[in-house]
Structure formats: structure tokens, C-alpha cells
Amino acid sequence: MRRSNSGKLVIVSVLIVAVVSIAVYYFLNSNDSEITIQSPSHFDVPLDTGITTVQGASLGRLLFNDPLLSRHQKISCASCHQQTASYADYNKQFSTGDRGLLTKRNAPVLINLIWKSHYFADGRAQRLEQTILNAIKDTLELNSDMDLIVERIRQHPVYNKKLKNIFQIKEVEADHIINVMTQYLRTLNSWDSNYDRMRQGTYVFTEPEKQGQLLFEQQCTSCHIPPFFQDSTPILTTDGQKLLSPSLRNIKYSGPYMHDGRFKTLDSLLAQHPYEFPQETHRKKLSPEEHQSILIFLNTLTDEQFSNPNSY
Ligand code: HEC
Ligand code: HEC
């Protein structure tokens, strides 16, 4: 009698241990489960479909915000790319880098990057990894180098351990650091605007918004193509540069505008743009009323949550 009872006890205990182990295993795994990048049906499939995990992207986010990456440990990626400004530099024409000097270009928004084929105003990078390395090495940005960063991270109790865990490695190398930062950039996506709701059939444009959309389609979509409102075909500018058409999503938060931040407001921009381009001089200039109408449409591209630090 006793024996069979203790036998049962052993079996039950073994079962309990097995169930708990499986649960813990799944819990730990689900803690670093792969993130499937969500997107609405009016978005195409992303061009960058690299693997992104919860722990990878979260660590990337910490590094994005950590001055450890800059040579003098004073500035981080987030110093120039702030969430409240849709990851542009709030109200700054140019940004201050590690040496206290200004960048040559206006810091752009970081939005829906995995749907872009070319990065930077001139499209010189085709992969997110390149944009990170560029920021690290640029003497007007982080002014740093990968060897220095790898050394610092190997000394760092938290980052070193986390990276080793994520990649199951003995020693952290440059690629692992760039990899988690790329993962974070892949998560900076926005599709929660009235424009998106309209496309999904859950919001109906007001009459002024419809008029604005019509004008926008006539004047702007050849270069700012929905639903990303950008294009990677270079446009020749008056001073002989070839520049891509940037995204207009959350444009409300990312002033001043253009690669050189020359327009403080959208009003002043629309008075000259796009007529300033040699190929666009034939266009009839719009009236101030028509500009207002376009501004009403541009406002439908605002995703409040995306620029709200409490939402992340
Ligand atoms: C000192 C300010 C500054 C810092 C720090 C900085 N950036 Fe930037 N970033 C810029 C500027 C300016 C540009 C535009 C450069 C150009 O177009 O040539 C840019 C462009 C980019 C782009 C291209 C976006 C696009 O859509 O084309 C990405 C991505 C980016 N930065 C990510 C980062 C990351 C990641 C870091 C940190 C490793 C970082 N940046 C640090 C100023 C900065
Ligand atoms: C021929 C192509 C073309 C057309 C048409 C065009 N744009 Fe642009 N747009 C561009 C390019 C290229 C830039 C970047 C110029 C620069 O950085 O100097 C730009 C920049 C902008 C910016 C600033 C974005 C930023 O982040 O700084 C806004 C806003 C804008 N365009 C709105 C419009 C609107 C509204 C229309 C229609 C009235 C329009 N564009 C028509 C090509 C075009």
C-alpha cells in the first residue's frame, strides 16, 4: 500500500517537474520571441525582413539612447533623433555631434525604414546597418569607431551579458552590436494616422480633407508616393544635387524641413516647393488657399502615438 502510494507520488512529482520545465522553457523562449512586424493591408511587404526579436530590439533601443557609443560619451543616436520629433532633431536646423560641431544636414525622421530601398538625403546607403556604421564613424556625429565600442561593451556588465545571451556567443563582436541596433530601427513604424484609418475604411475624410487629398494627388504624389509618401528616385535640385523625396508622415513634428533645414514652417516650404526644382518650374503655383488645403491633408498623416514617448 505504502509502496504504491510513494510510487504514485514519484510519478506525479516527475509529471509536475516536466510540466513546469516545459512552461519555463516556453516562457523563456517567448521572452525572446520573434517580432512579426505588423502592418496594415495597404502597406507592401517590407524590403528588409531581417529577424527581429523582443530582446534584440529592446537592447538595440538601449544602445540607441546610450552616449557610450560616442567617442566622448556625451551624445547618443537619440540626441539627434528624438521620438517627440518623429525621431528627427526637434526644432534644429542642424544637430550637434560629439565634437560640439554641427552636422552638414538636417537630421531626418526615422519612420517606416524597412520599406525604404535607399537611405540618407542622397540615397547613398541601401542597408540599415550602413546608416548605423555611418553615424558611429562620422566625425560630425558620434565620432567613434567600432573597435572602441566593442571594447566598451565587453567591459559593460549588462550589455555584454545580454548580447552573449541573445546570440549564444562567447565573445561580443561588432556585428552583434550592429545587429541589435538594426533590429530596433526596424520597429520604428507608423500607420496609425487618419489617412491610414481612411484607407482601412474606419475613418471618412471630411470635405476639406478630401479636397486637400485631391490637390495633393495632382501636385505631390509623383514624388511623395502613398502610402509611404516618399520616393527613391533622385530629383535634381537647382544647386546640382540629387536628392530623394522624404516621407511626409508625421511631418507636423519634424521641422525645420529639407536636407538643409532651410524652411522653418510648412507654409514657407509650400511657397517655394516643388517649383524650385528645374524640372518642376512649369507647374502653376498654388494659391494660399490651396496651400491651406494641402496642409489639411498633410495633417491626416499625423500619428500621435508614434511621437509620444509614453506610448512605447
Ligand atoms: C549628431 C547628430 C546625429 C547623430 C548622433 C545620429 N544621427 Fe542619424 N542622421 C543625422 C543626420 C544629419 C542624418 C542625415 C544624413 C544625410 O542625409 O546625409 C541622419 C540620417 C540617419 C538615417 C537615415 C534615415 C533615412 O530615412 O534616410 C538613419 C537610419 C539614422 N540617421 C540612424 C542613426 C542611428 C542609428 C544613430 C546612432 C548610431 C544616429 N543616426 C546618430 C544625424 C545624427
Ligand atoms: C519633383 C518631385 C517632388 C514633388 C512634385 C514634390 N516634392 Fe516634396 N520633396 C521632394 C524632394 C526631393 C524633397 C527633399 C528636398 C530637400 O531635402 O532639399 C522634398 C521635400 C518635401 C518636404 C520636406 C520633408 C522633410 O522631411 O524635410 C515636404 C513637407 C514636401 N516635400 C511636401 C511636398 C508637397 C506638399 C508637395 C506638393 C505640393 C511636394 N512636396 C511635391 C520632391 C518633390
Short mmCIF file of C-alpha atoms and ligand atoms in Angstrom, two decimals:
data_model
loop_
_atom_site.label_atom_id
_atom_site.label_comp_id
_atom_site.label_asym_id
_atom_site.label_seq_id
_atom_site.Cartn_x
_atom_site.Cartn_y
_atom_site.Cartn_z
CA MET A 1 0.00 0.00 0.00
CA ARG A 2 2.65 2.47 1.12
CA ARG A 3 4.89 1.48 -1.70
CA SER A 4 2.30 2.03 -4.41
CA ASN A 5 1.44 5.42 -2.85
CA SER A 6 5.03 6.57 -2.92
CA GLY A 7 5.23 5.20 -6.46
CA LYS A 8 2.32 7.42 -7.45
CA LEU A 9 3.96 10.33 -5.68
CA VAL A 10 7.11 9.86 -7.71
CA ILE A 11 5.15 9.73 -10.95
CA VAL A 12 3.12 12.81 -10.03
CA SER A 13 6.27 14.67 -8.99
CA VAL A 14 8.01 13.75 -12.22
CA LEU A 15 4.97 14.94 -14.15
CA ILE A 16 4.86 18.22 -12.25
CA VAL A 17 8.57 18.84 -12.81
CA ALA A 18 8.14 18.06 -16.52
CA VAL A 19 5.16 20.40 -16.92
CA VAL A 20 6.90 23.21 -15.01
CA SER A 21 10.08 22.75 -17.07
CA ILE A 22 8.15 22.92 -20.32
CA ALA A 23 6.30 26.02 -19.11
CA VAL A 24 9.55 27.71 -18.05
CA TYR A 25 11.15 26.74 -21.35
CA TYR A 26 8.29 28.30 -23.32
CA PHE A 27 8.19 31.33 -21.04
CA LEU A 28 11.91 31.97 -21.51
CA ASN A 29 11.65 31.44 -25.22
CA SER A 30 8.58 33.61 -25.54
CA ASN A 31 10.56 36.30 -23.73
CA ASP A 32 12.75 36.49 -26.76
CA SER A 33 10.20 35.56 -29.31
CA GLU A 34 10.48 36.85 -32.82
CA ILE A 35 8.53 40.03 -33.50
CA THR A 36 6.39 39.82 -36.59
CA ILE A 37 6.38 43.36 -37.89
CA GLN A 38 2.71 44.29 -38.09
CA SER A 39 1.43 46.39 -40.93
CA PRO A 40 -1.94 47.24 -42.42
CA SER A 41 -3.15 45.75 -45.70
CA HIS A 42 -2.45 48.95 -47.66
CA PHE A 43 1.30 48.60 -46.94
CA ASP A 44 3.51 46.45 -49.17
CA VAL A 45 5.70 43.69 -47.80
CA PRO A 46 8.79 45.30 -46.16
CA LEU A 47 12.04 45.28 -48.16
CA ASP A 48 14.03 44.48 -45.02
CA THR A 49 12.64 41.32 -43.46
CA GLY A 50 15.58 40.57 -41.17
CA ILE A 51 14.86 38.71 -37.93
CA THR A 52 13.77 40.94 -35.05
CA THR A 53 13.26 39.66 -31.51
CA VAL A 54 11.89 41.26 -28.35
CA GLN A 55 15.22 41.13 -26.52
CA GLY A 56 17.24 42.12 -29.57
CA ALA A 57 15.13 45.18 -30.38
CA SER A 58 14.92 46.23 -26.69
CA LEU A 59 18.68 46.08 -26.32
CA GLY A 60 19.01 48.00 -29.59
CA ARG A 61 16.77 50.64 -28.11
CA LEU A 62 19.00 50.98 -25.02
CA LEU A 63 22.08 51.35 -27.21
CA PHE A 64 20.30 53.92 -29.42
CA ASN A 65 19.82 56.02 -26.29
CA ASP A 66 23.28 55.44 -24.77
CA PRO A 67 26.11 58.01 -25.10
CA LEU A 68 28.55 55.11 -24.68
CA LEU A 69 28.57 54.90 -28.47
CA SER A 70 30.09 58.37 -28.96
CA ARG A 71 33.81 58.95 -28.53
CA HIS A 72 33.46 61.36 -25.60
CA GLN A 73 30.32 59.63 -24.31
CA LYS A 74 28.30 62.83 -24.47
CA ILE A 75 25.73 62.18 -27.19
CA SER A 76 23.68 59.23 -28.40
CA CYS A 77 21.70 58.47 -31.55
CA ALA A 78 18.68 59.80 -29.67
CA SER A 79 20.32 63.21 -29.15
CA CYS A 80 19.66 63.89 -32.85
CA HIS A 81 16.73 61.51 -33.39
CA GLN A 82 14.12 62.23 -30.70
CA GLN A 83 10.86 60.38 -30.55
CA THR A 84 8.84 63.58 -29.88
CA ALA A 85 10.08 64.86 -33.24
CA SER A 86 9.30 61.57 -35.03
CA TYR A 87 12.98 60.76 -34.48
CA ALA A 88 14.22 63.94 -36.17
CA ASP A 89 16.03 66.63 -34.12
CA TYR A 90 13.33 68.79 -32.57
CA ASN A 91 13.34 72.31 -33.98
CA LYS A 92 17.01 72.17 -35.04
CA GLN A 93 18.25 73.09 -38.50
CA PHE A 94 21.48 71.16 -37.86
CA SER A 95 22.48 68.90 -34.97
CA THR A 96 25.39 68.99 -32.55
CA GLY A 97 27.73 66.00 -32.73
CA ASP A 98 30.33 64.53 -30.36
CA ARG A 99 32.87 67.29 -31.06
CA GLY A 100 30.34 70.05 -30.48
CA LEU A 101 30.23 70.81 -34.21
CA LEU A 102 27.11 70.98 -36.37
CA THR A 103 26.11 68.30 -38.88
CA LYS A 104 26.08 69.24 -42.56
CA ARG A 105 22.49 68.08 -42.95
CA ASN A 106 19.21 68.33 -41.09
CA ALA A 107 18.50 65.14 -39.09
CA PRO A 108 15.63 63.30 -40.84
CA VAL A 109 12.71 61.41 -39.30
CA LEU A 110 13.21 57.67 -38.77
CA ILE A 111 9.90 56.25 -39.99
CA ASN A 112 8.95 53.02 -41.75
CA LEU A 113 12.62 52.43 -42.57
CA ILE A 114 12.14 48.79 -43.56
CA TRP A 115 10.08 49.93 -46.53
CA LYS A 116 12.90 52.13 -47.87
CA SER A 117 15.35 50.99 -50.52
CA HIS A 118 17.77 53.91 -50.06
CA TYR A 119 18.79 55.90 -47.01
CA PHE A 120 20.10 59.44 -46.42
CA ALA A 121 19.07 62.54 -48.38
CA ASP A 122 21.15 61.39 -51.37
CA GLY A 123 20.27 57.69 -51.03
CA ARG A 124 23.90 56.62 -50.64
CA ALA A 125 23.12 53.74 -48.24
CA GLN A 126 21.00 50.74 -49.10
CA ARG A 127 21.02 48.92 -45.80
CA LEU A 128 20.15 50.00 -42.27
CA GLU A 129 23.42 48.55 -40.99
CA GLN A 130 25.27 51.11 -43.13
CA THR A 131 23.34 54.02 -41.62
CA ILE A 132 24.36 52.92 -38.11
CA LEU A 133 28.03 52.50 -39.02
CA ASN A 134 27.91 55.85 -40.78
CA ALA A 135 26.57 57.59 -37.67
CA ILE A 136 29.19 55.90 -35.49
CA LYS A 137 32.14 56.88 -37.68
CA ASP A 138 31.03 60.32 -38.90
CA THR A 139 33.23 62.84 -37.09
CA LEU A 140 30.29 65.29 -37.03
CA GLU A 141 28.01 62.67 -35.44
CA LEU A 142 29.18 60.06 -32.89
CA ASN A 143 32.84 60.49 -33.98
CA SER A 144 33.60 57.00 -32.73
CA ASP A 145 34.80 53.65 -34.08
CA MET A 146 33.63 50.07 -33.77
CA ASP A 147 36.79 48.81 -32.01
CA LEU A 148 36.29 51.36 -29.25
CA ILE A 149 32.59 50.49 -28.90
CA VAL A 150 33.23 46.72 -28.87
CA GLU A 151 35.82 47.28 -26.11
CA ARG A 152 33.40 49.36 -24.03
CA ILE A 153 30.57 46.87 -24.45
CA ARG A 154 32.74 43.92 -23.48
CA GLN A 155 33.50 45.81 -20.24
CA HIS A 156 29.84 46.64 -19.70
CA PRO A 157 28.25 44.22 -17.21
CA VAL A 158 24.70 44.41 -18.61
CA TYR A 159 25.18 44.85 -22.37
CA ASN A 160 27.92 42.22 -22.53
CA LYS A 161 25.77 39.63 -20.78
CA LYS A 162 22.64 40.43 -22.76
CA LEU A 163 24.41 40.20 -26.12
CA LYS A 164 26.02 36.89 -25.16
CA ASN A 165 22.61 35.57 -24.18
CA ILE A 166 20.82 36.76 -27.28
CA PHE A 167 23.35 35.37 -29.73
CA GLN A 168 24.59 32.44 -27.59
CA ILE A 169 28.22 33.51 -28.11
CA LYS A 170 31.44 33.54 -26.10
CA GLU A 171 32.67 36.95 -27.18
CA VAL A 172 30.77 40.03 -28.38
CA GLU A 173 31.81 41.29 -31.83
CA ALA A 174 30.89 44.42 -33.79
CA ASP A 175 28.28 42.59 -35.88
CA HIS A 176 26.23 41.63 -32.81
CA ILE A 177 26.03 45.26 -31.71
CA ILE A 178 25.04 46.49 -35.17
CA ASN A 179 22.53 43.64 -35.43
CA VAL A 180 20.51 44.59 -32.33
CA MET A 181 20.56 48.27 -33.28
CA THR A 182 19.23 47.36 -36.73
CA GLN A 183 16.51 45.33 -35.03
CA TYR A 184 15.43 48.42 -33.08
CA LEU A 185 15.34 50.60 -36.21
CA ARG A 186 13.07 48.01 -37.83
CA THR A 187 10.45 48.66 -35.15
CA LEU A 188 10.07 52.42 -35.75
CA ASN A 189 6.94 52.08 -37.82
CA SER A 190 3.92 54.31 -38.18
CA TRP A 191 0.49 53.60 -39.65
CA ASP A 192 -1.88 54.92 -37.03
CA SER A 193 -2.98 58.14 -38.74
CA ASN A 194 -6.36 59.27 -40.03
CA TYR A 195 -5.01 58.66 -43.53
CA ASP A 196 -4.41 55.00 -42.62
CA ARG A 197 -7.83 54.77 -40.97
CA MET A 198 -9.37 56.19 -44.12
CA ARG A 199 -7.54 53.54 -46.18
CA GLN A 200 -8.77 50.84 -43.78
CA GLY A 201 -12.34 52.10 -44.00
CA THR A 202 -12.59 53.10 -40.33
CA TYR A 203 -12.47 56.86 -40.94
CA VAL A 204 -14.15 59.05 -43.53
CA PHE A 205 -12.24 62.13 -44.73
CA THR A 206 -14.01 65.45 -44.12
CA GLU A 207 -14.75 67.58 -47.21
CA PRO A 208 -11.67 69.82 -46.66
CA GLU A 209 -9.51 66.68 -46.21
CA LYS A 210 -10.89 65.24 -49.46
CA GLN A 211 -10.14 68.50 -51.31
CA GLY A 212 -6.63 68.52 -49.86
CA GLN A 213 -6.09 64.93 -50.94
CA LEU A 214 -7.19 65.78 -54.49
CA LEU A 215 -4.76 68.68 -54.72
CA PHE A 216 -2.01 66.56 -53.17
CA GLU A 217 -2.60 63.87 -55.79
CA GLN A 218 -2.27 66.45 -58.58
CA GLN A 219 0.77 68.25 -57.19
CA CYS A 220 2.72 65.94 -54.95
CA THR A 221 2.18 62.18 -55.34
CA SER A 222 4.51 61.91 -58.34
CA CYS A 223 7.34 62.23 -55.80
CA HIS A 224 5.74 61.58 -52.40
CA ILE A 225 4.07 58.29 -53.28
CA PRO A 226 1.40 56.89 -50.93
CA PRO A 227 1.26 55.06 -48.61
CA PHE A 228 4.82 55.96 -47.55
CA PHE A 229 4.80 59.41 -49.16
CA GLN A 230 8.40 59.08 -50.27
CA ASP A 231 10.36 58.01 -53.34
CA SER A 232 13.87 56.81 -54.03
CA THR A 233 14.10 58.36 -57.49
CA PRO A 234 16.63 61.19 -57.14
CA ILE A 235 15.40 64.69 -58.02
CA LEU A 236 17.86 67.20 -59.46
CA THR A 237 17.89 70.39 -57.37
CA THR A 238 18.81 73.91 -58.52
CA ASP A 239 22.27 73.62 -56.96
CA GLY A 240 23.00 70.40 -58.85
CA GLN A 241 22.38 67.93 -56.01
CA LYS A 242 20.38 64.75 -56.48
CA LEU A 243 18.03 64.19 -53.56
CA LEU A 244 15.35 61.65 -52.69
CA SER A 245 11.80 62.64 -51.75
CA PRO A 246 11.49 62.13 -47.99
CA SER A 247 8.48 60.68 -46.19
CA LEU A 248 5.78 63.19 -45.28
CA ARG A 249 4.38 61.06 -42.45
CA ASN A 250 4.30 62.96 -39.15
CA ILE A 251 5.71 65.96 -40.98
CA LYS A 252 3.96 68.15 -38.39
CA TYR A 253 6.57 67.18 -35.77
CA SER A 254 9.80 67.20 -37.73
CA GLY A 255 10.51 70.80 -38.71
CA PRO A 256 12.62 72.54 -39.85
CA TYR A 257 12.37 70.98 -43.29
CA MET A 258 14.53 69.83 -46.22
CA HIS A 259 18.03 68.27 -46.18
CA ASP A 260 19.43 71.64 -45.12
CA GLY A 261 16.55 72.57 -42.82
CA ARG A 262 16.02 75.76 -44.79
CA PHE A 263 12.27 76.04 -44.15
CA LYS A 264 11.09 76.59 -40.59
CA THR A 265 7.43 76.07 -41.40
CA LEU A 266 5.35 74.10 -43.91
CA ASP A 267 3.81 77.41 -45.04
CA SER A 268 7.16 78.82 -46.07
CA LEU A 269 8.09 75.49 -47.70
CA LEU A 270 4.94 75.33 -49.82
CA ALA A 271 5.52 78.86 -51.12
CA GLN A 272 8.58 77.53 -52.99
CA HIS A 273 8.28 73.78 -53.18
CA PRO A 274 8.31 71.91 -55.56
CA TYR A 275 8.73 74.78 -58.05
CA GLU A 276 12.36 75.23 -57.01
CA PHE A 277 13.35 72.07 -58.89
CA PRO A 278 14.48 72.67 -62.52
CA GLN A 279 12.03 70.06 -63.84
CA GLU A 280 9.08 71.47 -61.91
CA THR A 281 9.21 75.14 -62.97
CA HIS A 282 6.34 74.54 -65.41
CA ARG A 283 3.95 73.91 -62.53
CA LYS A 284 1.30 76.52 -61.81
CA LYS A 285 1.94 77.98 -58.37
CA LEU A 286 -0.83 77.25 -55.89
CA SER A 287 -2.80 79.97 -54.13
CA PRO A 288 -2.55 80.45 -50.34
CA GLU A 289 -5.99 78.80 -50.05
CA GLU A 290 -4.75 75.76 -51.95
CA HIS A 291 -1.71 75.59 -49.66
CA GLN A 292 -4.03 75.55 -46.67
CA SER A 293 -5.95 72.75 -48.30
CA ILE A 294 -2.76 70.69 -48.78
CA LEU A 295 -1.79 71.36 -45.16
CA ILE A 296 -5.13 69.93 -44.06
CA PHE A 297 -4.35 66.78 -46.00
CA LEU A 298 -0.78 66.60 -44.60
CA ASN A 299 -2.30 66.72 -41.13
CA THR A 300 -4.07 63.42 -41.82
CA LEU A 301 -0.60 61.82 -41.95
CA THR A 302 -0.06 62.52 -38.26
CA ASP A 303 0.32 59.51 -35.97
CA GLU A 304 0.20 60.96 -32.44
CA GLN A 305 1.16 57.68 -30.76
CA PHE A 306 4.31 57.32 -32.82
CA SER A 307 5.75 60.56 -31.47
CA ASN A 308 4.52 60.06 -27.93
CA PRO A 309 7.34 58.70 -25.71
CA ASN A 310 4.79 57.33 -23.22
CA SER A 311 3.38 55.04 -25.85
CA TYR A 312 6.49 52.95 -26.32
C1 HEC B 1 24.82 64.47 -34.46
C2 HEC B 1 23.51 64.06 -34.93
C3 HEC B 1 23.25 62.63 -35.30
C4 HEC B 1 23.52 61.51 -34.55
C5 HEC B 1 24.23 61.43 -33.22
C6 HEC B 1 22.97 60.40 -35.29
N1 HEC B 1 22.38 60.83 -36.43
FE1 HEC B 1 21.35 59.69 -37.74
N2 HEC B 1 21.30 61.24 -39.03
C7 HEC B 1 21.75 62.52 -38.76
C8 HEC B 1 21.75 63.30 -39.98
C9 HEC B 1 22.17 64.75 -40.11
C10 HEC B 1 21.26 62.45 -40.99
C11 HEC B 1 21.10 62.78 -42.48
C12 HEC B 1 22.41 62.46 -43.16
C13 HEC B 1 22.35 62.56 -44.65
O1 HEC B 1 21.26 62.60 -45.23
O2 HEC B 1 23.42 62.56 -45.27
C14 HEC B 1 20.97 61.16 -40.35
C15 HEC B 1 20.41 60.07 -41.01
C16 HEC B 1 20.10 58.86 -40.39
C17 HEC B 1 19.39 57.76 -41.01
C18 HEC B 1 18.82 57.72 -42.42
C19 HEC B 1 17.31 57.87 -42.40
C20 HEC B 1 16.68 57.84 -43.77
O3 HEC B 1 15.47 57.63 -43.83
O4 HEC B 1 17.36 58.03 -44.78
C21 HEC B 1 19.32 56.76 -40.07
C22 HEC B 1 18.64 55.40 -40.24
C23 HEC B 1 19.99 57.23 -38.89
N3 HEC B 1 20.44 58.51 -39.11
C24 HEC B 1 20.16 56.48 -37.75
C25 HEC B 1 21.02 56.87 -36.73
C26 HEC B 1 21.50 55.97 -35.70
C27 HEC B 1 21.10 54.52 -35.54
C28 HEC B 1 22.36 56.69 -34.92
C29 HEC B 1 23.20 56.20 -33.77
C30 HEC B 1 24.09 55.08 -34.06
C31 HEC B 1 22.37 58.05 -35.45
N4 HEC B 1 21.57 58.10 -36.55
C32 HEC B 1 23.06 59.09 -34.87
C33 HEC B 1 22.16 62.99 -37.54
C34 HEC B 1 22.56 62.19 -36.50
C1 HEC B 2 9.52 66.51 -58.31
C2 HEC B 2 9.38 65.81 -57.07
C3 HEC B 2 8.61 66.46 -55.94
C4 HEC B 2 7.33 66.97 -55.97
C5 HEC B 2 6.39 67.07 -57.15
C6 HEC B 2 7.06 67.38 -54.62
N1 HEC B 2 8.11 67.12 -53.81
FE1 HEC B 2 8.24 67.48 -51.82
N2 HEC B 2 10.18 66.95 -51.83
C7 HEC B 2 10.87 66.46 -52.92
C8 HEC B 2 12.26 66.32 -52.58
C9 HEC B 2 13.37 65.80 -53.50
C10 HEC B 2 12.41 66.79 -51.26
C11 HEC B 2 13.70 66.92 -50.46
C12 HEC B 2 14.37 68.24 -50.83
C13 HEC B 2 15.50 68.63 -49.92
O1 HEC B 2 15.79 67.95 -48.97
O2 HEC B 2 16.11 69.68 -50.18
C14 HEC B 2 11.07 67.16 -50.82
C15 HEC B 2 10.77 67.61 -49.54
C16 HEC B 2 9.50 67.89 -49.09
C17 HEC B 2 9.16 68.23 -47.72
C18 HEC B 2 10.12 68.31 -46.57
C19 HEC B 2 10.30 66.95 -45.93
C20 HEC B 2 11.27 66.95 -44.79
O3 HEC B 2 11.24 65.98 -44.03
O4 HEC B 2 12.08 67.86 -44.65
C21 HEC B 2 7.81 68.45 -47.70
C22 HEC B 2 6.98 68.83 -46.49
C23 HEC B 2 7.32 68.25 -49.04
N3 HEC B 2 8.36 67.89 -49.85
C24 HEC B 2 5.99 68.38 -49.40
C25 HEC B 2 5.56 68.36 -50.72
C26 HEC B 2 4.22 68.72 -51.12
C27 HEC B 2 3.11 69.10 -50.17
C28 HEC B 2 4.20 68.65 -52.48
C29 HEC B 2 3.07 69.02 -53.39
C30 HEC B 2 2.63 70.39 -53.29
C31 HEC B 2 5.52 68.20 -52.92
N4 HEC B 2 6.30 68.04 -51.81
C32 HEC B 2 5.86 67.95 -54.22
C33 HEC B 2 10.34 66.13 -54.14
C34 HEC B 2 9.08 66.57 -54.58
#
